[in-house]
């Protein structure tokens, strides 16, 4: 995978999106303008994480998708009802920042989202009150880096786009300008 990010997204933010947002929301200071801080991608495997083969496959998929080694998340407490023991592996997590974040976002918008069957746009109700956007993917096969023959089990993942926006309106405007396809209302 080529990790040299396309400066297009970052330059687009600096040259066009930032001035647009400054004018639209009447910011006095450039530091008030919302920007994307990080992208967190995670997958909960639950009890299946104890299966070393499945865990290693998931780690390799995350490496292919993000270009970065994932962190294996572990249980802090034992929960007998869920058959979870303390220090047991439960899932994977990757935090992308700077160049890798922009590379992933560019590929996600231009290559991955068009591969979703019957795609009508992203759900606008998935913003939290702080202006962050959370998206659930049901099938890892939409990523072009994943080959169909290599997948043993269909597993989903969660993508959280963390912004510095103070409201849902600011965040939605930022992400729309960057290129995330929200349906027109």
Short mmCIF file of C-alpha atoms in Angstrom, two decimals:
data_model
loop_
_atom_site.label_atom_id
_atom_site.label_comp_id
_atom_site.label_asym_id
_atom_site.label_seq_id
_atom_site.Cartn_x
_atom_site.Cartn_y
_atom_site.Cartn_z
CA UNK A 1 0.00 0.00 0.00
CA UNK A 2 1.28 3.43 -0.90
CA UNK A 3 1.44 5.63 2.20
CA UNK A 4 2.36 8.82 0.38
CA UNK A 5 -0.84 10.69 0.96
CA UNK A 6 -2.56 12.68 -1.69
CA UNK A 7 -2.08 16.31 -0.72
CA UNK A 8 -5.35 17.01 -2.46
CA UNK A 9 -7.52 16.57 0.67
CA UNK A 10 -5.27 18.54 3.02
CA UNK A 11 -4.68 21.29 0.45
CA UNK A 12 -8.39 21.39 -0.32
CA UNK A 13 -9.04 22.00 3.37
CA UNK A 14 -6.47 24.78 3.62
CA UNK A 15 -7.28 26.57 0.36
CA UNK A 16 -11.06 26.18 -0.03
CA UNK A 17 -12.84 24.57 2.93
CA UNK A 18 -11.23 26.64 5.68
CA UNK A 19 -12.09 30.03 4.09
CA UNK A 20 -15.61 28.76 3.26
CA UNK A 21 -16.25 27.72 6.88
CA UNK A 22 -14.75 30.95 8.23
CA UNK A 23 -17.14 32.99 6.12
CA UNK A 24 -20.18 30.75 6.66
CA UNK A 25 -19.95 30.67 10.47
CA UNK A 26 -18.37 34.13 10.82
CA UNK A 27 -15.30 33.03 12.78
CA UNK A 28 -13.02 35.81 13.99
CA UNK A 29 -9.96 33.62 14.51
CA UNK A 30 -8.51 30.91 12.22
CA UNK A 31 -8.13 28.57 15.21
CA UNK A 32 -11.92 28.51 15.62
CA UNK A 33 -12.39 26.87 12.21
CA UNK A 34 -13.31 23.19 12.67
CA UNK A 35 -10.95 20.53 11.35
CA UNK A 36 -10.61 16.77 11.52
CA UNK A 37 -8.49 15.81 14.52
CA UNK A 38 -8.27 12.03 14.10
CA UNK A 39 -10.03 8.95 12.75
CA UNK A 40 -10.47 5.96 15.05
CA UNK A 41 -11.30 2.59 13.50
CA UNK A 42 -12.23 -0.30 15.77
CA UNK A 43 -13.67 -3.79 15.66
CA UNK A 44 -15.09 -5.66 18.62
CA UNK A 45 -14.51 -9.40 18.37
CA UNK A 46 -15.87 -10.35 21.79
CA UNK A 47 -15.30 -13.96 22.76
CA UNK A 48 -14.12 -14.71 19.18
CA UNK A 49 -10.94 -12.75 19.98
CA UNK A 50 -9.72 -15.77 21.94
CA UNK A 51 -9.52 -17.57 18.57
CA UNK A 52 -5.94 -16.68 17.61
CA UNK A 53 -6.48 -17.39 13.89
CA UNK A 54 -9.44 -14.96 13.70
CA UNK A 55 -7.53 -12.34 15.71
CA UNK A 56 -4.51 -12.56 13.38
CA UNK A 57 -6.75 -12.31 10.28
CA UNK A 58 -8.39 -9.20 11.72
CA UNK A 59 -5.00 -7.65 12.53
CA UNK A 60 -3.87 -8.26 8.93
CA UNK A 61 -7.11 -6.75 7.55
CA UNK A 62 -6.61 -3.63 9.69
CA UNK A 63 -3.02 -3.34 8.46
CA UNK A 64 -4.20 -3.51 4.85
CA UNK A 65 -7.05 -1.03 5.36
CA UNK A 66 -5.20 1.57 7.44
CA UNK A 67 -1.50 1.01 6.74
CA UNK A 68 -0.88 0.91 10.47
CA UNK A 69 -0.49 -1.79 13.14
CA UNK A 70 -3.68 -2.06 15.27
CA UNK A 71 -3.77 -2.19 19.06
CA UNK A 72 -5.41 -5.27 20.57
CA UNK A 73 -7.94 -4.08 23.17
CA UNK A 74 -8.25 -6.13 26.36
CA UNK A 75 -10.90 -6.53 29.05
CA UNK A 76 -10.37 -4.53 32.24
CA UNK A 77 -12.84 -6.57 34.30
CA UNK A 78 -14.24 -10.08 34.31
CA UNK A 79 -17.91 -10.43 33.36
CA UNK A 80 -19.17 -13.97 33.94
CA UNK A 81 -22.44 -13.47 32.02
CA UNK A 82 -20.50 -12.68 28.84
CA UNK A 83 -17.76 -15.28 29.48
CA UNK A 84 -15.18 -12.49 29.58
CA UNK A 85 -12.14 -12.74 31.83
CA UNK A 86 -9.84 -9.96 32.92
CA UNK A 87 -6.95 -9.31 30.46
CA UNK A 88 -8.78 -11.20 27.68
CA UNK A 89 -8.44 -9.86 24.10
CA UNK A 90 -11.72 -8.31 22.92
CA UNK A 91 -11.03 -6.39 19.74
CA UNK A 92 -8.79 -4.09 17.70
CA UNK A 93 -8.34 -0.36 17.43
CA UNK A 94 -6.37 2.00 15.18
CA UNK A 95 -6.05 5.77 15.56
CA UNK A 96 -5.07 7.65 12.39
CA UNK A 97 -3.71 11.19 12.45
CA UNK A 98 -2.11 13.60 9.99
CA UNK A 99 -0.97 12.06 6.68
CA UNK A 100 -2.37 8.57 7.29
CA UNK A 101 -5.71 10.09 8.32
CA UNK A 102 -5.98 12.11 5.10
CA UNK A 103 -4.87 9.12 3.01
CA UNK A 104 -7.47 6.87 4.61
CA UNK A 105 -10.21 9.52 4.29
CA UNK A 106 -9.41 10.10 0.62
CA UNK A 107 -9.49 6.37 -0.19
CA UNK A 108 -12.63 5.87 1.92
CA UNK A 109 -14.54 8.61 0.09
CA UNK A 110 -13.33 7.88 -3.44
CA UNK A 111 -12.84 4.09 -3.49
CA UNK A 112 -14.67 2.43 -0.60
CA UNK A 113 -18.03 4.21 -0.36
CA UNK A 114 -18.82 3.74 -4.08
CA UNK A 115 -18.42 -0.04 -3.58
CA UNK A 116 -21.37 -0.19 -1.13
CA UNK A 117 -24.37 -1.77 -2.80
CA UNK A 118 -27.44 0.51 -3.13
CA UNK A 119 -25.56 3.37 -1.45
CA UNK A 120 -27.80 6.41 -0.93
CA UNK A 121 -25.46 8.53 1.18
CA UNK A 122 -24.29 8.48 4.78
CA UNK A 123 -26.78 8.71 7.64
CA UNK A 124 -26.96 12.26 9.03
CA UNK A 125 -28.23 11.07 12.43
CA UNK A 126 -24.85 9.54 13.36
CA UNK A 127 -23.35 12.79 14.71
CA UNK A 128 -22.84 13.06 18.46
CA UNK A 129 -23.44 16.30 20.38
CA UNK A 130 -19.75 17.27 20.14
CA UNK A 131 -19.74 17.22 16.31
CA UNK A 132 -18.02 13.86 15.84
CA UNK A 133 -19.30 11.44 13.21
CA UNK A 134 -19.65 7.70 13.87
CA UNK A 135 -20.18 5.19 11.10
CA UNK A 136 -20.70 1.44 11.23
CA UNK A 137 -19.55 -0.78 8.37
CA UNK A 138 -21.20 -4.21 8.25
CA UNK A 139 -18.86 -5.86 5.77
CA UNK A 140 -15.08 -5.51 5.38
CA UNK A 141 -15.28 -6.56 1.72
CA UNK A 142 -16.17 -3.01 0.63
CA UNK A 143 -12.52 -2.04 1.13
CA UNK A 144 -10.57 -2.61 -2.10
CA UNK A 145 -7.52 -3.80 -0.12
CA UNK A 146 -9.40 -6.88 1.16
CA UNK A 147 -9.58 -9.84 -1.22
CA UNK A 148 -12.71 -11.98 -1.17
CA UNK A 149 -10.77 -15.27 -1.06
CA UNK A 150 -8.87 -14.19 2.07
CA UNK A 151 -12.01 -13.58 4.17
CA UNK A 152 -13.16 -16.45 6.41
CA UNK A 153 -15.86 -14.56 8.29
CA UNK A 154 -17.76 -11.34 7.50
CA UNK A 155 -16.98 -8.85 10.27
CA UNK A 156 -17.95 -5.23 10.63
CA UNK A 157 -16.05 -2.29 12.02
CA UNK A 158 -16.73 1.17 13.39
CA UNK A 159 -15.23 4.40 12.08
CA UNK A 160 -15.26 7.53 14.24
CA UNK A 161 -14.26 10.83 12.67
CA UNK A 162 -13.29 13.18 15.51
CA UNK A 163 -13.53 16.89 14.70
CA UNK A 164 -12.88 20.10 16.60
CA UNK A 165 -16.36 21.37 15.66
CA UNK A 166 -18.55 22.68 18.48
CA UNK A 167 -21.87 21.66 16.93
CA UNK A 168 -23.45 19.15 14.59
CA UNK A 169 -24.09 21.85 11.97
CA UNK A 170 -20.41 22.89 11.88
CA UNK A 171 -19.24 19.28 11.71
CA UNK A 172 -21.70 18.34 8.96
CA UNK A 173 -20.66 21.37 6.93
CA UNK A 174 -16.95 20.45 7.34
CA UNK A 175 -17.44 16.80 6.36
CA UNK A 176 -19.70 17.69 3.44
CA UNK A 177 -17.08 20.09 2.08
CA UNK A 178 -14.37 17.43 2.46
CA UNK A 179 -16.45 15.08 0.34
CA UNK A 180 -18.43 12.74 2.58
CA UNK A 181 -21.68 12.06 0.70
CA UNK A 182 -24.68 13.00 2.83
CA UNK A 183 -28.13 12.85 1.19
CA UNK A 184 -29.59 16.17 0.09
CA UNK A 185 -32.53 17.19 2.25
#
